Tab-separated table of C-alpha atoms in Angstrom:
chain	number	residue	atom	x	y	z
A	28	MET	CA	-18.829	36.937	-2.767
A	29	ALA	CA	-20.436	36.728	0.828
A	30	VAL	CA	-21.315	32.753	1.091
A	31	ARG	CA	-17.735	32.272	0.114
A	32	ILE	CA	-16.318	35.310	2.954
A	33	ALA	CA	-18.941	33.160	5.397
A	34	THR	CA	-17.528	29.435	4.983
A	35	LEU	CA	-14.227	30.959	5.038
A	36	GLY	CA	-15.126	32.426	8.347
A	37	ILE	CA	-16.342	29.207	9.595
A	38	THR	CA	-13.854	27.536	8.094
A	39	LEU	CA	-10.826	29.152	9.951
A	40	ALA	CA	-13.431	29.282	13.302
A	41	ALA	CA	-12.993	25.598	13.225
A	42	ALA	CA	-9.289	25.573	12.273
A	43	CYS	CA	-9.616	27.840	15.434
A	44	LEU	CA	-11.543	25.696	17.638
A	45	GLY	CA	-9.924	22.677	16.358
A	46	ALA	CA	-5.772	23.944	17.437
A	47	ALA	CA	-7.418	25.087	20.920
A	48	CYS	CA	-8.643	21.507	21.377
A	49	SER	CA	-5.418	20.007	19.999
A	50	THR	CA	-1.972	19.550	21.783
A	51	VAL	CA	0.188	21.884	20.499
A	52	ARG	CA	3.914	19.845	19.548
A	53	GLN	CA	7.473	20.611	19.925
A	54	PRO	CA	8.490	19.227	16.538
A	55	TYR	CA	11.191	16.506	16.245
A	56	THR	CA	13.824	14.422	13.936
A	57	GLN	CA	13.772	11.135	12.974
A	58	ALA	CA	17.334	11.223	14.067
A	59	ASP	CA	16.187	12.495	17.841
A	60	HIS	CA	13.763	9.549	17.978
A	61	PHE	CA	16.236	7.383	17.098
A	62	GLU	CA	17.494	7.828	20.489
A	63	ALA	CA	14.785	8.877	22.090
A	64	ARG	CA	14.908	7.800	26.430
A	65	ILE	CA	12.477	8.107	28.789
A	66	ALA	CA	14.436	10.272	31.774
A	67	GLY	CA	15.722	7.828	34.693
A	68	MET	CA	14.992	4.980	33.314
A	69	PRO	CA	16.743	4.132	30.234
A	70	HIS	CA	16.097	0.916	29.297
A	71	VAL	CA	11.647	0.207	29.554
A	72	ARG	CA	10.992	-0.038	26.671
A	73	SER	CA	12.343	-0.759	22.494
A	74	TRP	CA	11.143	-1.617	19.663
A	75	ALA	CA	8.679	-4.900	18.829
A	76	ASP	CA	10.687	-5.314	15.664
A	77	ASP	CA	13.950	-5.452	17.380
A	78	PRO	CA	15.915	-8.844	17.133
A	79	GLN	CA	17.882	-7.846	20.074
A	80	GLN	CA	14.188	-7.492	21.795
A	81	PRO	CA	14.562	-9.118	25.410
A	82	MET	CA	11.020	-10.067	26.127
A	83	LEU	CA	11.988	-13.993	26.137
A	84	ARG	CA	14.425	-13.865	28.594
A	85	PRO	CA	13.964	-17.591	29.870
A	86	SER	CA	14.011	-18.172	33.805
A	87	ALA	CA	16.936	-20.083	34.795
A	88	THR	CA	14.825	-22.305	37.543
A	89	ALA	CA	11.680	-22.985	35.138
A	90	PRO	CA	10.462	-23.327	31.524
A	91	LEU	CA	9.425	-20.639	29.451
A	92	THR	CA	5.332	-19.827	30.219
A	93	ILE	CA	4.293	-17.140	28.299
A	94	LEU	CA	0.225	-15.030	28.364
A	95	THR	CA	-0.991	-13.098	25.562
A	96	LEU	CA	-3.455	-11.301	26.138
A	97	SER	CA	-5.161	-9.585	23.035
A	98	GLY	CA	-7.024	-6.366	22.747
A	99	GLY	CA	-10.860	-6.374	21.680
A	100	GLY	CA	-12.530	-3.516	23.326
A	101	ALA	CA	-15.657	-4.541	25.018
A	102	GLU	CA	-14.483	-8.407	24.234
A	103	GLY	CA	-12.144	-8.064	27.130
A	104	ALA	CA	-15.032	-9.646	29.151
A	105	TYR	CA	-14.761	-12.298	27.861
A	106	GLY	CA	-10.953	-12.512	28.636
A	107	ALA	CA	-11.093	-11.585	32.374
A	108	GLY	CA	-14.404	-14.216	32.404
A	109	PHE	CA	-11.769	-16.691	31.172
A	110	LEU	CA	-8.585	-15.893	33.279
A	111	ASN	CA	-11.316	-16.195	36.261
A	112	GLY	CA	-12.547	-19.968	35.010
A	113	TRP	CA	-8.946	-20.966	34.941
A	114	SER	CA	-7.778	-20.251	38.400
A	115	GLU	CA	-11.184	-22.444	39.356
A	116	SER	CA	-10.265	-25.418	37.234
A	117	GLY	CA	-6.769	-25.353	39.069
A	118	THR	CA	-4.775	-25.827	36.284
A	119	ARG	CA	-3.579	-22.073	35.663
A	120	PRO	CA	-0.014	-22.199	35.632
A	121	ARG	CA	2.437	-19.239	37.138
A	122	PHE	CA	3.653	-17.096	33.833
A	123	SER	CA	7.099	-16.275	34.014
A	124	VAL	CA	5.804	-13.468	31.211
A	125	VAL	CA	2.597	-11.783	30.871
A	126	THR	CA	2.027	-9.805	27.565
A	127	GLY	CA	-1.027	-7.861	26.571
A	128	THR	CA	-2.232	-5.154	24.133
A	129	SER	CA	-4.937	-2.226	24.181
A	130	VAL	CA	-7.812	-4.159	26.756
A	131	GLY	CA	-5.495	-7.245	27.221
A	132	ALA	CA	-2.994	-4.351	28.554
A	133	LEU	CA	-5.560	-3.308	31.371
A	134	MET	CA	-6.256	-6.578	32.478
A	135	ALA	CA	-2.399	-8.058	32.194
A	136	PRO	CA	-0.842	-6.816	35.705
A	137	PHE	CA	-3.393	-8.256	36.956
A	138	ALA	CA	-3.032	-11.940	35.142
A	139	PHE	CA	0.298	-11.327	36.317
A	140	LEU	CA	-0.101	-10.982	40.043
A	141	GLY	CA	-2.466	-14.336	39.653
A	142	PRO	CA	-5.393	-15.858	40.486
A	143	GLU	CA	-5.705	-13.290	44.204
A	144	TYR	CA	-6.559	-10.559	41.760
A	145	ASP	CA	-9.372	-12.240	40.117
A	146	ALA	CA	-11.822	-10.846	41.922
A	147	VAL	CA	-10.674	-7.193	40.200
A	148	LEU	CA	-10.518	-8.304	36.949
A	149	LYS	CA	-14.455	-8.986	37.670
A	150	GLN	CA	-15.322	-5.904	39.237
A	151	ILE	CA	-13.884	-4.226	36.574
A	152	TYR	CA	-15.823	-6.148	33.396
A	153	VAL	CA	-19.397	-6.673	35.817
A	154	ASP	CA	-19.507	-4.344	38.581
A	155	GLY	CA	-19.784	-1.234	35.936
A	156	GLY	CA	-15.770	-0.464	36.166
A	157	MET	CA	-16.604	-0.045	32.183
A	158	SER	CA	-19.741	1.535	31.944
A	159	THR	CA	-18.694	5.047	31.965
A	160	LEU	CA	-16.109	4.387	29.403
A	161	LEU	CA	-17.944	5.913	26.402
A	162	SER	CA	-18.349	9.702	27.771
A	163	VAL	CA	-19.093	11.769	23.854
A	164	ASP	CA	-16.535	14.891	24.646
A	165	GLY	CA	-18.711	17.395	23.336
A	166	LEU	CA	-17.607	19.928	20.939
A	167	ASN	CA	-13.762	18.669	21.261
A	168	GLY	CA	-15.594	15.106	19.753
A	169	LEU	CA	-15.802	16.965	16.327
A	170	ILE	CA	-12.832	19.041	15.578
A	171	GLY	CA	-10.608	17.742	18.571
A	172	SER	CA	-8.265	14.453	18.635
A	173	SER	CA	-11.307	11.484	19.762
A	174	VAL	CA	-15.004	11.415	19.617
A	175	PHE	CA	-14.831	10.257	23.613
A	176	LYS	CA	-13.402	11.770	26.704
A	177	ALA	CA	-9.913	10.713	28.324
A	178	ASP	CA	-10.477	10.733	31.749
A	179	PRO	CA	-13.812	8.106	32.287
A	180	LEU	CA	-10.961	5.457	31.548
A	181	LYS	CA	-7.830	7.671	33.587
A	182	HIS	CA	-9.977	7.337	36.578
A	183	LEU	CA	-10.338	3.658	36.218
A	184	ILE	CA	-6.748	2.934	35.780
A	185	GLU	CA	-5.827	4.918	38.394
A	186	HIS	CA	-8.164	3.651	40.863
A	187	TYR	CA	-7.067	-0.535	39.778
A	188	ALA	CA	-3.832	0.448	38.910
A	189	ASP	CA	-2.962	1.916	42.682
A	190	VAL	CA	0.088	2.178	44.183
A	191	ALA	CA	-0.171	-1.071	45.986
A	192	LEU	CA	-0.719	-3.137	42.920
A	193	ILE	CA	2.460	-1.065	40.949
A	194	ASP	CA	4.451	-2.084	44.038
A	195	ALA	CA	3.761	-5.959	43.946
A	196	VAL	CA	4.711	-5.865	40.478
A	197	ALA	CA	7.999	-4.645	41.102
A	198	ALA	CA	8.532	-7.412	43.511
A	199	GLU	CA	7.675	-10.184	41.136
A	200	SER	CA	9.742	-7.949	39.454
A	201	ARG	CA	12.812	-9.449	41.218
A	202	LYS	CA	12.471	-13.132	41.229
A	203	GLY	CA	13.084	-12.691	37.070
A	204	ARG	CA	9.465	-12.241	36.363
A	205	LEU	CA	7.713	-10.036	33.331
A	206	LEU	CA	5.123	-8.032	32.087
A	207	TYR	CA	5.215	-6.641	29.115
A	208	VAL	CA	2.597	-4.372	27.060
A	209	VAL	CA	2.276	-2.630	23.488
A	210	THR	CA	1.713	0.985	22.466
A	211	THR	CA	2.492	2.004	18.620
A	212	ASN	CA	4.488	5.402	18.606
A	213	ALA	CA	1.938	6.948	16.015
A	214	ASP	CA	5.316	9.576	14.699
A	215	ALA	CA	7.150	6.432	14.409
A	216	GLN	CA	4.921	3.688	12.443
A	217	ARG	CA	6.451	1.255	14.678
A	218	ALA	CA	4.847	-0.977	18.192
A	219	VAL	CA	6.443	-0.777	21.338
A	220	VAL	CA	7.123	-2.921	24.183
A	221	TRP	CA	7.148	-1.512	27.321
A	222	ASP	CA	8.500	-3.907	30.412
A	223	LEU	CA	6.285	-2.761	32.854
A	224	THR	CA	8.541	-4.583	35.150
A	225	ALA	CA	11.111	-2.961	34.918
A	226	ILE	CA	9.325	0.825	35.378
A	227	ALA	CA	7.590	-0.344	38.080
A	228	ALA	CA	11.014	-1.284	40.087
A	229	SER	CA	13.053	1.543	39.040
A	230	SER	CA	13.426	3.806	41.390
A	231	SER	CA	13.084	7.013	39.497
A	232	GLU	CA	10.202	9.211	41.320
A	233	GLY	CA	8.354	9.269	37.994
A	234	ARG	CA	7.440	5.856	37.425
A	235	TYR	CA	3.581	5.310	38.808
A	236	ASP	CA	2.918	7.782	36.484
A	237	LEU	CA	4.563	6.124	33.841
A	238	PHE	CA	2.561	2.568	34.203
A	239	ARG	CA	0.003	4.218	34.375
A	240	ARG	CA	0.434	6.353	31.203
A	241	VAL	CA	1.468	4.016	29.384
A	242	LEU	CA	-2.016	1.060	29.857
A	243	MET	CA	-3.597	4.713	29.108
A	244	ALA	CA	-1.501	4.720	25.649
A	245	SER	CA	-1.869	0.565	24.946
A	246	CYS	CA	-5.906	1.374	25.636
A	247	ALA	CA	-6.005	4.710	22.928
A	248	LEU	CA	-8.349	4.033	20.581
A	249	PRO	CA	-7.569	6.258	17.447
A	250	GLY	CA	-9.981	9.061	16.986
A	251	ILE	CA	-11.668	6.601	20.332
A	252	PHE	CA	-9.725	8.378	22.546
A	253	PRO	CA	-7.619	10.648	23.357
A	254	PRO	CA	-3.912	9.650	22.559
A	255	THR	CA	-0.685	9.661	24.917
A	256	PHE	CA	1.801	11.743	25.355
A	257	ILE	CA	4.710	10.525	27.013
A	258	ASP	CA	7.681	12.412	27.788
A	259	VAL	CA	11.815	11.918	26.426
A	260	GLU	CA	14.455	13.013	25.945
A	261	THR	CA	17.669	13.464	23.153
A	262	ASP	CA	21.114	14.912	24.787
A	263	GLY	CA	19.171	16.739	26.257
A	264	LYS	CA	16.141	18.008	24.140
A	265	ARG	CA	12.762	16.649	25.670
A	266	PHE	CA	10.352	16.437	23.688
A	267	ALA	CA	6.713	13.881	23.702
A	268	GLU	CA	6.040	11.653	21.538
A	269	MET	CA	2.470	10.210	20.430
A	270	HIS	CA	1.138	7.094	21.691
A	271	VAL	CA	-2.099	5.339	20.477
A	272	ASP	CA	-3.530	2.002	20.410
A	273	GLY	CA	-1.117	-1.135	20.463
A	274	SER	CA	-3.817	-3.047	17.858
A	275	VAL	CA	-2.835	-0.636	15.339
A	276	THR	CA	0.149	-2.954	14.847
A	277	SER	CA	0.719	-5.392	17.811
A	278	ASN	CA	-2.719	-6.625	18.888
A	279	VAL	CA	-1.298	-10.563	19.648
A	280	LEU	CA	2.665	-10.291	21.029
A	281	ALA	CA	3.679	-13.571	22.056
A	282	VAL	CA	6.102	-13.901	20.349
A	283	PRO	CA	8.375	-10.681	18.890
A	284	GLU	CA	8.873	-9.629	15.987
A	285	ALA	CA	12.009	-10.247	14.153
A	286	LEU	CA	11.794	-13.426	16.285
A	287	LEU	CA	8.847	-14.694	14.143
A	288	LEU	CA	10.803	-16.595	11.256
A	289	ALA	CA	13.806	-17.550	13.688
A	290	LYS	CA	14.540	-21.180	15.023
A	291	LEU	CA	16.079	-20.726	17.728
A	292	PRO	CA	18.661	-23.288	19.694
A	293	LYS	CA	16.840	-26.495	21.450
A	294	ALA	CA	14.682	-25.457	24.270
A	295	GLY	CA	15.612	-28.981	25.821
A	296	SER	CA	13.237	-31.619	28.334
A	297	MET	CA	10.989	-28.557	29.186
A	298	PRO	CA	9.695	-26.802	26.891
A	299	PRO	CA	8.103	-23.222	26.872
A	300	LYS	CA	4.492	-23.592	26.634
A	301	LEU	CA	2.891	-20.137	25.225
A	302	TYR	CA	-1.340	-19.309	26.187
A	303	VAL	CA	-2.889	-16.651	24.047
A	304	VAL	CA	-6.139	-15.333	24.467
A	305	VAL	CA	-8.330	-13.253	21.789
A	306	ASN	CA	-10.753	-11.241	23.324
A	307	GLY	CA	-13.328	-11.975	20.806
A	308	LYS	CA	-13.927	-14.039	17.220
A	309	LEU	CA	-11.322	-14.879	14.766
A	310	GLU	CA	-13.324	-15.360	12.020
A	311	PRO	CA	-15.638	-12.421	9.453
A	312	ASP	CA	-18.349	-11.614	11.760
A	313	PHE	CA	-21.762	-10.501	9.490
A	314	ASP	CA	-23.353	-7.312	10.473
A	315	VAL	CA	-24.688	-4.665	8.287
A	316	VAL	CA	-23.229	-1.289	9.522
A	317	ALA	CA	-24.791	1.963	9.783
A	318	ASP	CA	-23.639	4.505	7.359
A	319	HIS	CA	-22.017	7.133	9.681
A	320	THR	CA	-19.160	7.944	10.915
A	321	LEU	CA	-18.526	6.122	14.119
A	322	SER	CA	-19.686	2.870	12.594
A	323	ILE	CA	-17.926	3.178	9.764
A	324	VAL	CA	-14.445	4.303	11.551
A	325	ALA	CA	-15.300	1.654	14.387
A	326	ARG	CA	-16.079	-1.554	11.645
A	327	SER	CA	-12.996	-0.553	9.617
A	328	PHE	CA	-11.005	-0.657	12.616
A	329	TRP	CA	-11.426	-3.521	14.247
A	330	THR	CA	-11.816	-5.256	10.680
A	331	THR	CA	-7.903	-4.687	10.248
A	332	VAL	CA	-7.070	-5.980	13.420
A	333	LYS	CA	-9.154	-8.923	13.418
A	334	ALA	CA	-6.979	-9.823	9.874
A	335	ASN	CA	-3.910	-8.950	11.425
A	336	THR	CA	-4.667	-10.852	14.579
A	337	ARG	CA	-5.058	-13.950	12.518
A	338	ASN	CA	-2.351	-12.995	10.246
A	339	THR	CA	0.399	-13.189	13.829
A	340	LEU	CA	-1.275	-16.036	15.403
A	341	ILE	CA	-0.796	-17.919	12.352
A	342	ALA	CA	3.145	-16.590	12.239
A	343	THR	CA	3.119	-17.692	16.124
A	344	TRP	CA	1.425	-20.478	15.735
A	345	GLU	CA	4.550	-21.824	13.074
A	346	PHE	CA	7.489	-20.393	15.118
A	347	THR	CA	6.238	-22.498	18.190
A	348	ARG	CA	5.063	-25.709	15.622
A	349	ARG	CA	9.164	-25.417	14.856
A	350	ASN	CA	11.026	-24.652	17.713
A	351	GLY	CA	8.976	-27.638	19.344
A	352	TRP	CA	6.590	-25.165	21.900
A	353	ASP	CA	3.346	-25.831	23.138
A	354	PHE	CA	0.214	-23.653	22.141
A	355	ARG	CA	-2.331	-23.022	23.235
A	356	ALA	CA	-4.954	-20.691	21.985
A	357	THR	CA	-8.332	-19.352	22.864
A	358	ALA	CA	-10.887	-17.355	21.411
A	359	ILE	CA	-15.380	-16.571	21.237
A	360	GLU	CA	-16.558	-19.222	19.543
A	361	ARG	CA	-18.107	-17.790	15.748
A	362	ASP	CA	-21.962	-18.854	17.011
A	363	HIS	CA	-21.402	-17.114	20.064
A	364	PRO	CA	-23.749	-14.079	19.676
A	365	ILE	CA	-21.172	-11.054	20.479
A	366	ALA	CA	-21.478	-7.216	19.508
A	367	THR	CA	-19.570	-6.624	16.192
A	368	ALA	CA	-18.198	-3.064	17.312
A	369	SER	CA	-16.780	-3.621	20.812
A	370	PHE	CA	-17.991	-0.983	22.190
A	371	ASN	CA	-21.478	-2.457	24.261
A	372	PHE	CA	-19.828	-1.657	27.028
A	373	ASP	CA	-23.755	-2.585	28.729
A	374	PRO	CA	-22.917	-4.305	31.997
A	375	ALA	CA	-25.604	-7.064	31.627
A	376	TYR	CA	-23.463	-8.013	27.666
A	377	LEU	CA	-20.432	-7.842	29.648
A	378	ARG	CA	-21.700	-9.911	32.785
A	379	GLY	CA	-23.081	-12.367	29.895
A	380	LEU	CA	-19.904	-12.240	28.044
A	381	PHE	CA	-18.186	-12.962	31.405
A	382	ASP	CA	-20.095	-16.464	32.842
A	383	TYR	CA	-19.249	-17.561	28.920
A	384	GLY	CA	-15.289	-16.928	29.310
A	385	PHE	CA	-16.000	-17.965	32.940
A	386	ALA	CA	-17.662	-21.556	32.176
A	387	ARG	CA	-15.250	-22.329	28.739
A	388	GLY	CA	-11.924	-21.287	31.130
A	389	ARG	CA	-13.816	-23.694	33.987
A	390	SER	CA	-14.398	-26.507	32.132
A	391	GLY	CA	-10.337	-26.900	29.738
A	392	GLN	CA	-12.638	-27.361	26.875
A	393	GLY	CA	-11.708	-23.640	25.594
A	394	TRP	CA	-8.543	-24.740	24.545
A	395	GLN	CA	-7.310	-25.380	20.714
A	396	ALA	CA	-4.067	-26.665	20.463
A	397	GLY	CA	-4.239	-25.834	17.130
A	398	LEU	CA	-5.489	-22.288	15.047
A	399	PRO	CA	-10.249	-22.330	14.255
A	400	ARG	CA	-10.468	-24.056	11.398
A	401	PRO	CA	-11.159	-22.202	8.741
A	402	THR	CA	-14.930	-20.151	8.006
A	403	ALA	CA	-17.229	-23.011	6.595
A	404	ALA	CA	-18.610	-21.397	3.247
A	405	VAL	CA	-20.881	-18.513	3.187
A	406	ARG	CA	-24.978	-19.078	1.532
A	407	ASN	CA	-26.214	-17.469	-0.759
């Protein structure tokens, strides 16, 4: 009996501590969810599976040129280096649409604003901006919503996505250019596409905070970083949605999910161009996984993301082939040594990956017009 009482006491204490460390949420219904809007900014987001999703809205004066940046954790250093090298080559276009997921969302505003922001991307990855991200959240890391604290990522986003950057995005919005990032609405189990250009150009006083919160949400790997709560309203009722990493539902978003099987009207004499930067490898990567919780969760998560990324790229490539678009993709080569857990934020590792990406981007040899070849047979 004494053992049972002690066990019960420990269980209740843990439950109380867990409640103290977690956000108490106001309940809302599925009907509320369907009608939810951001106060003062009603048209800044849509569902990725919505057939009316507007992200492929073409410019009247220029062909559609899309850059898509995938998630990938620390492997975002590859994409940052690749963009810098691509600028150095003198062949990097001015994109009409930029999309990003997870770490790709963090990179997307700088890629959108052009080569003059390449130095910022380099600073984030090479000069120690990422090195403080993994700060264990003490007891809350065991019984709360995540292993690591939110503050280092929050401070990084606040520092680099400052008022000047957000205002610069707003200025590009008025030229008809578009910047989208993806989060996962955990309550709805759906991918949400956020129009950061519309948020930046809004007259709402909350535009700067929402811009940063969306970036924070897109990077919030479930269980690794805390979820981000975004306030919405329906018919005067206010509540908070839970948003987590966009790679949970859509690690690569170049074409809205609802359009992947579509045949669009003929593009004209200047077909759209799609460039996809995959921040990681597409092929399976062998590693002996340590037998503890974080290693198993991380390995399982990235295994799922990698499989979904490859399947989405296959569907995207088929869409571009069917509709006469130009398709180019780059990813880390299968033989290049990288940390398979995607949480290696050691500055030396990030610099090496950045330099590798830079060399591939500058050489012009890093692009493929199709998908990578199937993985070679595994030797026994």
